[in-house]
Amino acid sequence: MRRLLGAWAVGAVVAWGCGGTTDETRPRGQDENPAHTDEPAPPVLEEPPPPIVAEPDPGTTDPGTTDPEPTDPEPTDPEPTDPEPTDPDVPAPVATPGPWPNEPLVNYSSRYGLGNVRAMAVDDAYNIWLLDGARIGVLRPRDSGPRWTSGVGQAAPGFGADKLAMGSTVICGGSAGRAYVGYFTYELDSAFIYSPDGSNFPLYNDPDPRRFDPVRYQEYQKGDLDVVKLQEDGSVVLETHLSRSARSNGPQDIGIRNTNDHHFDEDRSVLSCVKVMHGKHKGDVYIGTNHGVTRIQGLTYNSHRHPVWFKPKPDGGTTQMAGYTYALGIAQNGDVLIGNDWSLGVVTPSVNLADWDKVNDSLNPEKLNSYLRGLNSEEEKDYWRGIQQTTDGLYYVASKDYGLWRMLISRSSEAHGDKVEGLPTDQLTSLAATNDGSLFIGTVGFGLWRLDAQKKLSHVDGVDGTVVEQLLYDPTVDPGMLYVLTNGGLTVIRGH
C-alpha cells in the first residue's frame, strides 16, 4: 500500500500554477509537469497516516529546469490592506443574531447531543454540518439533535486503498442545504494518466491506444471531493462527485484533475477548506490539497494554485517543491492566504473562476510566494497549520511545531516573521480572526487562546477539551459566532 507523501515535488518551470499544455502561450513560471520521474518511488507502508494528524515523509522529485528568477525591487514597507469593494447603490445587509442561541458560550455537544465529531461546517442557511469518518450529520436550527447519514458518495464502498477513498478529512459549508466533503488517498508515483487515445505529453500528437490502462484511469476517481445536499427529512444524499472543470479540456466526469491539462491527477487528497464569508467572492470555496489550492464555485472547480520553492539538482536543473496545504484563510480584503509545509502565499483571486490557475499578475496578482525568514531555512519544513489576517492588517501564521508568528511581507518573494511569545506550547492547530480585532489560537494540550486587539494573550475559559481540532468564524451574524471543535466537543463563542 502506498502512503501519502509529506510534500509533493514536481519538475517545473513554475511559480504558482501547475499543469500541462494549454491553448495559449505559456507565461514564464508555469509547470510543464513531466510525466515521468527519475527518482525512486516512494516507500510502501502498510497503513498511511491520516493527513490531518500525521506528518508524511518528503515527496518524490521529477526532472525539470527553470528560467532565471526575475530581479525583485528593493524591499518596501507593506502597503495597507485595500478596503473591500462596495457598491454605493446597494445597502450593506444588516446582520441579525441568526437562528442559534444568542449566548456568550454554549457547549453544542452537550445541548444538542452531537456525539463524536471530527470536522464541522455551516452552510448559508445556518445548518451545522458534522463529519465523522463515513458519517455525515446535519443539525438544523429547528432540531433538538443532528441526523446522521452513513455511506454517502466516496464513503459508500467503505474506506481502503482499493476503495474510492482511504478516509474522510474535512467538510465545508456551501449554499443553503449544500456542503463539500473532502477525502484522502495515496499519491501516484507519476501524476500523468493516459486518456483512451493514448497520446503522450507534451504535444499529444502521437495517439497510441495501447498506452491506455482502464484500471489506472480509474485513479482519477479516488479521494477528491463530494458535493452533498440536505433532504427535507434531514438526511444527506450525494449531489455529485466534483468533476466539472472551469475550462473544458477533456472529460468532465473524472473527479478533480488539473484544469489546464486533464491528464494530470495531482490533487488527490483534500486537507483543508475555507468558505469566503464576505466580499465580492462570497460563497466561493477553497480546498487545500496534497499539491495546491483548488477554487470552487457551486459545482465547478479550477485546480490549482500554490506557492513553491525550487530545489537545485546535480545536473544544474531544479525541482519544484510544493508542500501539503493545511493552512487556508481569507484576508480582510478577500485575498486568499495559503500555508503549506514549506511556503506561504497571498494571492488576489481572479474575477473569473476559469483564470484561477493562470500564472498572470493581471488576473491573479501574487502578493507573496516565500518561506518565512526568521524561522527556518527555505529547505526546512515549517508545517503551517493556520494563516489569518486580523482587522488591523497584520498577518499571523501558526505552525504545528514552531508556534505563532507575525508575518511582514516585504515584497512578493520575501516575508519576515517575529515569534509571538507567551503561548504555553509551540504545537498549534488552527487560527481564526474575528471582527473585534482578536486572533483565536488553537493549541495541542492547552485548549483555546486569544490574542486581543491590544495584543494581549489569554487562555479562553469554558471550552471543554485540550486539543483544538478546528476553528470556524461566522461573521454573517451579529454577534459573530466562533465555532471551536476540540477533543472534548463543539463549543460556540459569541460576541467577538
Short mmCIF file of C-alpha atoms in Angstrom, two decimals:
data_model
loop_
_atom_site.label_atom_id
_atom_site.label_comp_id
_atom_site.label_asym_id
_atom_site.label_seq_id
_atom_site.Cartn_x
_atom_site.Cartn_y
_atom_site.Cartn_z
CA MET A 1 0.00 0.00 0.00
CA ARG A 2 1.34 3.39 -0.91
CA ARG A 3 1.24 6.25 1.56
CA LEU A 4 0.50 9.93 1.44
CA LEU A 5 3.74 11.80 0.94
CA GLY A 6 4.88 14.60 3.24
CA ALA A 7 5.29 17.01 0.36
CA TRP A 8 4.88 16.94 -3.38
CA ALA A 9 7.74 17.85 -5.67
CA VAL A 10 7.44 18.06 -9.45
CA GLY A 11 9.83 19.09 -12.14
CA ALA A 12 8.95 22.56 -13.22
CA VAL A 13 9.35 25.87 -14.82
CA VAL A 14 6.73 27.26 -12.50
CA ALA A 15 5.92 29.54 -9.64
CA TRP A 16 2.27 29.04 -8.77
CA GLY A 17 0.07 27.13 -11.23
CA CYS A 18 0.57 23.56 -12.39
CA GLY A 19 -0.44 21.53 -15.36
CA GLY A 20 0.36 20.56 -18.89
CA THR A 21 -0.28 22.22 -22.17
CA THR A 22 -2.85 24.93 -22.72
CA ASP A 23 -4.35 26.62 -25.74
CA GLU A 24 -2.44 29.82 -25.07
CA THR A 25 1.15 30.94 -24.85
CA ARG A 26 2.52 29.71 -21.53
CA PRO A 27 3.87 32.50 -19.33
CA ARG A 28 7.30 32.00 -17.79
CA GLY A 29 6.78 30.35 -14.45
CA GLN A 30 4.15 27.72 -15.25
CA ASP A 31 4.62 23.96 -14.76
CA GLU A 32 5.36 21.65 -17.60
CA ASN A 33 4.54 18.60 -15.44
CA PRO A 34 6.89 15.91 -16.82
CA ALA A 35 5.04 12.65 -16.92
CA HIS A 36 7.88 10.51 -15.60
CA THR A 37 10.21 10.60 -12.62
CA ASP A 38 13.92 9.98 -12.40
CA GLU A 39 13.75 9.42 -8.64
CA PRO A 40 12.91 6.24 -6.69
CA ALA A 41 9.27 5.52 -6.00
CA PRO A 42 8.01 6.46 -2.53
CA PRO A 43 8.24 3.86 0.25
CA VAL A 44 5.45 1.35 0.68
CA LEU A 45 3.83 1.21 4.11
CA GLU A 46 1.05 -0.96 5.44
CA GLU A 47 -1.11 1.88 6.74
CA PRO A 48 -0.93 5.52 5.63
CA PRO A 49 -1.36 8.05 8.43
CA PRO A 50 -4.47 10.25 8.28
CA PRO A 51 -3.30 13.51 6.67
CA ILE A 52 -4.79 15.74 9.34
CA VAL A 53 -2.71 14.37 12.18
CA ALA A 54 0.37 12.65 10.75
CA GLU A 55 3.38 14.10 9.02
CA PRO A 56 4.43 12.05 5.99
CA ASP A 57 7.92 11.81 4.50
CA PRO A 58 9.39 14.05 1.78
CA GLY A 59 7.94 13.51 -1.65
CA THR A 60 9.39 12.30 -4.90
CA THR A 61 11.01 14.56 -7.45
CA ASP A 62 10.74 14.88 -11.20
CA PRO A 63 13.25 16.25 -13.69
CA GLY A 64 12.95 19.86 -14.75
CA THR A 65 14.73 23.12 -15.32
CA THR A 66 13.82 26.68 -14.61
CA ASP A 67 14.47 30.02 -16.19
CA PRO A 68 16.38 32.60 -14.15
CA GLU A 69 14.26 34.25 -11.48
CA PRO A 70 13.36 37.89 -12.16
CA THR A 71 15.04 40.50 -10.03
CA ASP A 72 12.72 41.83 -7.35
CA PRO A 73 12.62 45.51 -6.47
CA GLU A 74 14.15 46.71 -3.23
CA PRO A 75 12.11 45.87 -0.13
CA THR A 76 9.46 48.39 0.73
CA ASP A 77 7.13 48.89 3.63
CA PRO A 78 3.95 46.85 3.25
CA GLU A 79 1.04 48.69 1.76
CA PRO A 80 -2.14 49.00 3.81
CA THR A 81 -4.85 46.45 3.15
CA ASP A 82 -7.18 47.50 0.36
CA PRO A 83 -10.72 48.11 1.55
CA GLU A 84 -13.33 45.67 0.43
CA PRO A 85 -15.01 46.87 -2.79
CA THR A 86 -18.50 48.22 -2.24
CA ASP A 87 -21.39 49.26 -4.43
CA PRO A 88 -22.77 52.61 -3.19
CA ASP A 89 -26.18 51.82 -4.64
CA VAL A 90 -26.58 48.57 -2.70
CA PRO A 91 -27.06 48.94 1.06
CA ALA A 92 -24.97 46.63 3.20
CA PRO A 93 -27.02 43.77 4.66
CA VAL A 94 -27.92 44.15 8.31
CA ALA A 95 -26.65 41.19 10.32
CA THR A 96 -29.05 39.56 12.78
CA PRO A 97 -28.31 37.14 15.61
CA GLY A 98 -29.42 34.29 13.37
CA PRO A 99 -31.28 31.14 14.41
CA TRP A 100 -28.85 29.81 17.04
CA PRO A 101 -28.70 30.68 20.77
CA ASN A 102 -27.54 34.26 21.35
CA GLU A 103 -25.47 33.36 24.40
CA PRO A 104 -21.81 34.16 25.06
CA LEU A 105 -20.77 30.50 25.28
CA VAL A 106 -22.69 27.30 24.56
CA ASN A 107 -21.49 23.70 24.55
CA TYR A 108 -23.32 22.43 21.46
CA SER A 109 -22.16 18.86 22.01
CA SER A 110 -23.95 18.73 25.34
CA ARG A 111 -27.00 20.78 24.40
CA TYR A 112 -27.70 19.02 21.11
CA GLY A 113 -26.16 15.57 21.70
CA LEU A 114 -23.74 15.77 18.81
CA GLY A 115 -21.65 12.72 19.68
CA ASN A 116 -18.29 12.18 18.01
CA VAL A 117 -17.34 14.90 15.51
CA ARG A 118 -14.07 15.15 13.54
CA ALA A 119 -14.90 18.22 11.43
CA MET A 120 -17.78 20.70 11.09
CA ALA A 121 -19.14 23.40 8.79
CA VAL A 122 -22.03 25.85 8.39
CA ASP A 123 -24.00 26.45 5.19
CA ASP A 124 -25.77 29.63 4.10
CA ALA A 125 -28.98 28.55 5.85
CA TYR A 126 -27.04 28.12 9.13
CA ASN A 127 -27.38 24.35 9.10
CA ILE A 128 -24.46 22.86 11.02
CA TRP A 129 -22.77 20.02 9.16
CA LEU A 130 -20.81 17.35 11.04
CA LEU A 131 -18.31 14.79 9.77
CA ASP A 132 -17.21 11.61 11.50
CA GLY A 133 -15.47 9.12 9.23
CA ALA A 134 -18.07 7.64 6.89
CA ARG A 135 -20.92 9.51 8.64
CA ILE A 136 -22.29 12.95 7.76
CA GLY A 137 -24.56 14.66 10.25
CA VAL A 138 -26.71 17.78 9.99
CA LEU A 139 -28.06 19.84 12.87
CA ARG A 140 -30.77 22.18 11.62
CA PRO A 141 -31.80 25.21 13.70
CA ARG A 142 -35.23 23.71 14.40
CA ASP A 143 -33.87 20.32 15.51
CA SER A 144 -33.02 19.12 19.01
CA GLY A 145 -30.20 16.93 17.70
CA PRO A 146 -28.39 16.01 14.48
CA ARG A 147 -29.46 13.41 11.97
CA TRP A 148 -26.62 11.21 10.72
CA THR A 149 -26.32 9.53 7.32
CA SER A 150 -23.67 6.91 6.56
CA GLY A 151 -22.06 5.71 3.35
CA VAL A 152 -22.64 8.71 1.09
CA GLY A 153 -20.59 9.20 -2.09
CA GLN A 154 -16.93 8.25 -1.77
CA ALA A 155 -17.70 6.56 1.56
CA ALA A 156 -20.31 4.21 0.07
CA PRO A 157 -17.94 1.26 -0.65
CA GLY A 158 -16.09 1.71 2.66
CA PHE A 159 -12.56 3.05 3.06
CA GLY A 160 -9.29 1.50 1.92
CA ALA A 161 -6.55 1.66 -0.68
CA ASP A 162 -8.69 -0.38 -3.06
CA LYS A 163 -11.75 1.81 -2.48
CA LEU A 164 -12.71 5.30 -3.65
CA ALA A 165 -11.04 6.85 -0.60
CA MET A 166 -8.95 5.87 2.40
CA GLY A 167 -10.87 8.16 4.74
CA SER A 168 -12.67 11.47 5.09
CA THR A 169 -10.87 14.65 6.13
CA VAL A 170 -12.81 17.94 6.11
CA ILE A 171 -16.23 19.42 5.43
CA CYS A 172 -17.10 22.91 4.17
CA GLY A 173 -20.46 24.64 4.07
CA GLY A 174 -21.87 25.86 0.79
CA SER A 175 -25.14 27.41 -0.29
CA ALA A 176 -28.27 26.62 1.71
CA GLY A 177 -28.53 22.86 2.16
CA ARG A 178 -25.20 22.09 0.46
CA ALA A 179 -21.80 21.01 1.77
CA TYR A 180 -18.46 19.79 0.42
CA VAL A 181 -16.81 16.69 1.90
CA GLY A 182 -13.10 16.01 1.38
CA TYR A 183 -11.32 12.66 1.28
CA PHE A 184 -7.76 11.37 1.14
CA THR A 185 -5.99 8.60 -0.71
CA TYR A 186 -2.43 7.62 -1.63
CA GLU A 187 -0.40 9.58 -4.15
CA LEU A 188 0.62 8.27 -7.55
CA ASP A 189 4.24 7.64 -8.46
CA SER A 190 3.53 9.69 -11.57
CA ALA A 191 0.54 12.01 -11.71
CA PHE A 192 0.22 11.58 -15.50
CA ILE A 193 -2.63 9.32 -16.68
CA TYR A 194 -3.17 8.37 -20.31
CA SER A 195 -6.53 9.13 -21.89
CA PRO A 196 -8.15 6.48 -24.10
CA ASP A 197 -6.44 7.77 -27.25
CA GLY A 198 -3.02 7.18 -25.64
CA SER A 199 -1.46 10.47 -26.72
CA ASN A 200 1.75 11.37 -24.92
CA PHE A 201 2.83 14.51 -23.09
CA PRO A 202 3.59 17.29 -24.00
CA LEU A 203 2.35 17.65 -27.60
CA TYR A 204 -0.36 14.96 -27.57
CA ASN A 205 0.11 14.41 -31.29
CA ASP A 206 1.11 10.72 -31.18
CA PRO A 207 -2.03 8.73 -30.30
CA ASP A 208 -1.46 5.10 -29.36
CA PRO A 209 -4.45 3.45 -27.63
CA ARG A 210 -2.17 0.64 -26.41
CA ARG A 211 -0.85 3.04 -23.75
CA PHE A 212 -4.28 3.37 -22.18
CA ASP A 213 -4.84 1.42 -18.96
CA PRO A 214 -8.52 1.37 -17.90
CA VAL A 215 -7.59 0.35 -14.36
CA ARG A 216 -5.18 3.22 -13.91
CA TYR A 217 -7.72 5.57 -15.50
CA GLN A 218 -9.99 4.88 -12.51
CA GLU A 219 -7.37 6.54 -10.26
CA TYR A 220 -8.93 9.85 -11.26
CA GLN A 221 -11.97 8.97 -9.14
CA LYS A 222 -10.12 8.36 -5.88
CA GLY A 223 -10.00 10.83 -2.99
CA ASP A 224 -11.11 14.31 -4.04
CA LEU A 225 -14.38 15.97 -3.04
CA ASP A 226 -18.08 15.13 -2.83
CA VAL A 227 -20.84 17.72 -3.01
CA VAL A 228 -23.72 16.60 -0.79
CA LYS A 229 -27.16 18.07 -0.17
CA LEU A 230 -29.72 18.08 2.58
CA GLN A 231 -33.10 16.40 2.18
CA GLU A 232 -36.34 17.64 3.74
CA ASP A 233 -36.22 14.88 6.36
CA GLY A 234 -32.72 15.89 7.47
CA SER A 235 -30.88 13.08 5.70
CA VAL A 236 -27.98 13.66 3.30
CA VAL A 237 -27.55 12.45 -0.27
CA LEU A 238 -24.81 12.82 -2.86
CA GLU A 239 -25.35 15.70 -5.26
CA THR A 240 -22.22 15.00 -7.30
CA HIS A 241 -18.62 13.91 -7.04
CA LEU A 242 -16.94 17.18 -8.02
CA SER A 243 -15.82 16.74 -11.63
CA ARG A 244 -16.71 19.82 -13.66
CA SER A 245 -13.59 21.78 -14.55
CA ALA A 246 -13.82 25.53 -15.22
CA ARG A 247 -12.16 25.03 -18.60
CA SER A 248 -13.31 22.17 -20.77
CA ASN A 249 -10.09 20.48 -21.88
CA GLY A 250 -11.08 16.87 -21.55
CA PRO A 251 -13.61 14.56 -19.91
CA GLN A 252 -15.82 16.19 -17.28
CA ASP A 253 -16.66 13.09 -15.25
CA ILE A 254 -13.35 12.01 -13.72
CA GLY A 255 -13.11 13.93 -10.45
CA ILE A 256 -10.64 16.71 -9.73
CA ARG A 257 -7.69 16.88 -12.09
CA ASN A 258 -5.56 19.75 -13.37
CA THR A 259 -7.70 22.37 -15.08
CA ASN A 260 -5.01 23.27 -17.63
CA ASP A 261 -4.28 19.63 -18.54
CA HIS A 262 -6.70 16.90 -17.56
CA HIS A 263 -4.03 14.20 -17.93
CA PHE A 264 -2.51 15.14 -14.55
CA ASP A 265 -4.16 13.93 -11.33
CA GLU A 266 -2.10 15.86 -8.78
CA ASP A 267 -4.74 16.98 -6.25
CA ARG A 268 -5.97 13.69 -4.80
CA SER A 269 -6.29 14.37 -1.07
CA VAL A 270 -8.20 17.26 0.50
CA LEU A 271 -6.53 18.50 3.68
CA SER A 272 -8.23 21.83 4.42
CA CYS A 273 -11.08 24.03 3.26
CA VAL A 274 -12.47 27.53 3.73
CA LYS A 275 -15.61 29.31 2.54
CA VAL A 276 -15.50 33.01 1.67
CA MET A 277 -17.90 34.75 4.07
CA HIS A 278 -17.80 38.32 2.76
CA GLY A 279 -16.91 40.46 -0.24
CA LYS A 280 -17.44 40.11 -3.95
CA HIS A 281 -16.35 36.45 -3.94
CA LYS A 282 -18.68 35.48 -1.10
CA GLY A 283 -19.70 31.85 -1.42
CA ASP A 284 -16.53 30.66 -3.13
CA VAL A 285 -14.91 27.62 -1.51
CA TYR A 286 -11.19 26.86 -1.48
CA ILE A 287 -9.70 23.48 -0.65
CA GLY A 288 -6.07 22.80 0.22
CA THR A 289 -4.74 19.52 -1.11
CA ASN A 290 -1.62 17.39 -1.23
CA HIS A 291 -0.42 19.66 -4.05
CA GLY A 292 -2.10 23.07 -4.15
CA VAL A 293 -5.26 25.10 -3.71
CA THR A 294 -8.40 24.39 -5.75
CA ARG A 295 -11.13 27.03 -6.07
CA ILE A 296 -14.81 26.06 -6.29
CA GLN A 297 -17.95 27.91 -7.31
CA GLY A 298 -21.07 25.80 -6.89
CA LEU A 299 -20.41 22.57 -8.80
CA THR A 300 -17.46 23.86 -10.85
CA TYR A 301 -13.79 23.93 -9.85
CA ASN A 302 -10.43 25.24 -11.03
CA SER A 303 -7.34 23.30 -9.97
CA HIS A 304 -4.90 24.68 -8.92
CA ARG A 305 -2.51 27.33 -7.49
CA HIS A 306 0.31 27.04 -4.96
CA PRO A 307 3.38 28.78 -3.54
CA VAL A 308 6.56 26.79 -4.19
CA TRP A 309 10.34 26.83 -3.94
CA PHE A 310 12.95 25.34 -6.24
CA LYS A 311 15.43 22.69 -5.11
CA PRO A 312 18.71 22.56 -7.08
CA LYS A 313 19.59 19.30 -8.82
CA PRO A 314 23.05 17.85 -9.50
CA ASP A 315 22.55 18.27 -13.25
CA GLY A 316 22.07 22.01 -12.86
CA GLY A 317 18.30 21.98 -13.10
CA THR A 318 15.79 22.49 -10.32
CA THR A 319 12.83 20.64 -8.87
CA GLN A 320 9.66 22.41 -7.80
CA MET A 321 8.73 21.76 -4.18
CA ALA A 322 5.08 22.22 -3.19
CA GLY A 323 4.10 21.05 0.27
CA TYR A 324 0.82 19.83 1.69
CA THR A 325 -1.65 22.70 2.17
CA TYR A 326 -3.15 22.52 5.66
CA ALA A 327 -3.44 26.30 6.20
CA LEU A 328 -6.01 28.39 4.33
CA GLY A 329 -7.53 31.77 5.12
CA ILE A 330 -9.27 34.75 3.59
CA ALA A 331 -7.76 38.21 4.16
CA GLN A 332 -9.80 41.24 5.15
CA ASN A 333 -9.93 42.37 1.50
CA GLY A 334 -10.66 38.90 0.07
CA ASP A 335 -7.10 37.79 -0.79
CA VAL A 336 -6.50 34.06 -0.45
CA LEU A 337 -3.97 33.14 2.24
CA ILE A 338 -2.05 29.88 1.81
CA GLY A 339 0.35 27.98 4.04
CA ASN A 340 1.85 24.61 3.15
CA ASP A 341 4.70 22.56 4.62
CA TRP A 342 7.37 24.99 3.38
CA SER A 343 5.89 28.09 1.85
CA LEU A 344 3.42 30.91 2.37
CA GLY A 345 1.33 32.61 -0.28
CA VAL A 346 -1.03 35.54 -0.69
CA VAL A 347 -2.92 35.91 -3.97
CA THR A 348 -5.78 38.12 -5.12
CA PRO A 349 -8.34 35.81 -6.75
CA SER A 350 -9.25 36.33 -10.38
CA VAL A 351 -12.62 37.75 -11.36
CA ASN A 352 -13.38 34.63 -13.40
CA LEU A 353 -13.06 31.13 -11.97
CA ALA A 354 -11.54 29.91 -15.25
CA ASP A 355 -8.49 32.11 -14.65
CA TRP A 356 -7.65 30.97 -11.11
CA ASP A 357 -4.80 28.63 -12.12
CA LYS A 358 -3.21 31.02 -14.61
CA VAL A 359 0.13 32.49 -13.57
CA ASN A 360 -0.59 36.03 -14.64
CA ASP A 361 -0.43 39.05 -12.35
CA SER A 362 -3.04 40.86 -14.39
CA LEU A 363 -5.50 38.07 -13.49
CA ASN A 364 -4.32 36.84 -10.07
CA PRO A 365 -1.88 39.34 -8.52
CA GLU A 366 0.63 37.42 -6.46
CA LYS A 367 1.42 39.34 -3.29
CA LEU A 368 3.56 36.66 -1.67
CA ASN A 369 5.33 33.42 -2.57
CA SER A 370 8.01 32.84 0.05
CA TYR A 371 9.20 30.95 3.07
CA LEU A 372 9.23 32.80 6.40
CA ARG A 373 12.60 34.37 7.07
CA GLY A 374 13.39 34.41 10.77
CA LEU A 375 12.31 30.82 11.39
CA ASN A 376 13.92 28.07 9.30
CA SER A 377 15.77 27.95 6.03
CA GLU A 378 13.86 27.54 2.79
CA GLU A 379 14.74 23.83 2.66
CA GLU A 380 13.37 23.07 6.13
CA LYS A 381 9.68 22.49 6.69
CA ASP A 382 7.72 24.92 8.85
CA TYR A 383 4.50 22.87 8.90
CA TRP A 384 1.98 25.72 8.69
CA ARG A 385 -1.43 24.91 10.15
CA GLY A 386 -3.13 28.32 10.24
CA ILE A 387 -2.89 31.65 8.40
CA GLN A 388 -5.03 34.70 9.11
CA GLN A 389 -5.11 38.48 8.79
CA THR A 390 -6.55 40.47 11.68
CA THR A 391 -8.60 43.64 11.24
CA ASP A 392 -5.53 45.84 11.80
CA GLY A 393 -3.97 44.37 8.64
CA LEU A 394 -1.37 42.18 10.37
CA TYR A 395 -0.75 38.64 9.16
CA TYR A 396 -0.28 35.69 11.53
CA VAL A 397 0.80 32.12 10.81
CA ALA A 398 0.65 29.10 13.12
CA SER A 399 2.94 26.08 12.92
CA LYS A 400 2.48 22.51 14.05
CA ASP A 401 5.93 22.63 15.65
CA TYR A 402 7.16 26.22 15.85
CA GLY A 403 4.42 28.31 17.43
CA LEU A 404 2.73 31.57 16.40
CA TRP A 405 4.44 34.11 14.14
CA ARG A 406 3.57 37.60 12.97
CA MET A 407 4.36 37.90 9.26
CA LEU A 408 5.54 41.02 7.47
CA ILE A 409 5.50 40.98 3.66
CA SER A 410 8.49 42.95 2.34
CA ARG A 411 7.89 42.10 -1.31
CA SER A 412 6.24 39.31 -3.24
CA SER A 413 9.22 36.98 -2.84
CA GLU A 414 10.12 37.82 0.75
CA ALA A 415 8.36 37.55 4.09
CA HIS A 416 9.85 38.05 7.54
CA GLY A 417 8.49 36.79 10.83
CA ASP A 418 8.64 37.57 14.54
CA LYS A 419 7.58 34.91 17.00
CA VAL A 420 4.67 35.79 19.29
CA GLU A 421 5.78 34.77 22.77
CA GLY A 422 3.54 33.79 25.65
CA LEU A 423 1.74 30.66 24.50
CA PRO A 424 2.25 27.55 26.64
CA THR A 425 3.15 25.39 23.62
CA ASP A 426 4.53 25.65 20.09
CA GLN A 427 2.19 22.92 18.86
CA LEU A 428 -0.63 24.81 17.16
CA THR A 429 -3.52 23.56 15.05
CA SER A 430 -5.57 26.49 13.76
CA LEU A 431 -6.27 30.24 13.75
CA ALA A 432 -9.38 32.43 13.47
CA ALA A 433 -9.53 36.23 13.13
CA THR A 434 -12.70 37.90 14.41
CA ASN A 435 -14.41 41.24 13.81
CA ASP A 436 -13.32 42.76 17.13
CA GLY A 437 -9.65 42.51 16.13
CA SER A 438 -8.94 39.31 18.05
CA LEU A 439 -6.94 36.31 16.88
CA PHE A 440 -8.01 32.97 18.34
CA ILE A 441 -5.36 30.26 18.51
CA GLY A 442 -5.90 26.51 18.73
CA THR A 443 -3.28 24.50 20.60
CA VAL A 444 -2.42 20.89 21.29
CA GLY A 445 -2.75 20.20 25.00
CA PHE A 446 -3.68 23.67 26.24
CA GLY A 447 -7.04 24.44 24.64
CA LEU A 448 -8.05 27.76 23.09
CA TRP A 449 -6.13 31.04 23.42
CA ARG A 450 -6.90 34.61 22.37
CA LEU A 451 -4.67 37.46 21.23
CA ASP A 452 -6.89 40.51 21.64
CA ALA A 453 -6.77 43.78 19.69
CA GLN A 454 -4.31 45.18 22.25
CA LYS A 455 -2.03 42.17 21.59
CA LYS A 456 -2.60 40.64 25.00
CA LEU A 457 -2.62 36.84 25.20
CA SER A 458 -5.01 34.94 27.43
CA HIS A 459 -6.50 31.48 27.79
CA VAL A 460 -10.18 31.16 26.85
CA ASP A 461 -12.05 29.51 29.69
CA GLY A 462 -15.20 27.44 29.40
CA VAL A 463 -14.20 25.40 26.32
CA ASP A 464 -14.13 21.66 27.01
CA GLY A 465 -11.12 19.78 25.65
CA THR A 466 -7.39 20.41 25.47
CA VAL A 467 -6.75 19.83 21.75
CA VAL A 468 -8.36 22.31 19.36
CA GLU A 469 -9.10 20.48 16.12
CA GLN A 470 -10.84 23.25 14.15
CA LEU A 471 -11.79 26.93 14.39
CA LEU A 472 -14.54 28.41 12.21
CA TYR A 473 -15.70 32.01 12.46
CA ASP A 474 -19.03 33.16 11.03
CA PRO A 475 -19.20 36.97 10.73
CA THR A 476 -22.53 36.94 8.87
CA VAL A 477 -24.46 37.01 12.15
CA ASP A 478 -24.33 39.62 14.91
CA PRO A 479 -22.89 38.88 17.37
CA GLY A 480 -20.44 36.76 15.40
CA MET A 481 -20.11 33.05 16.09
CA LEU A 482 -16.79 31.30 16.70
CA TYR A 483 -17.14 27.53 16.40
CA VAL A 484 -14.47 25.72 18.43
CA LEU A 485 -14.15 21.99 17.80
CA THR A 486 -11.93 20.17 20.29
CA ASN A 487 -11.30 16.66 21.52
CA GLY A 488 -13.99 17.48 24.09
CA GLY A 489 -16.71 18.52 21.66
CA LEU A 490 -18.10 21.60 19.88
CA THR A 491 -18.41 24.93 21.68
CA VAL A 492 -19.69 28.19 20.21
CA ILE A 493 -18.47 31.56 21.48
CA ARG A 494 -20.34 34.75 20.54
CA GLY A 495 -19.50 38.43 20.81
CA HIS A 496 -16.17 38.75 19.04
#
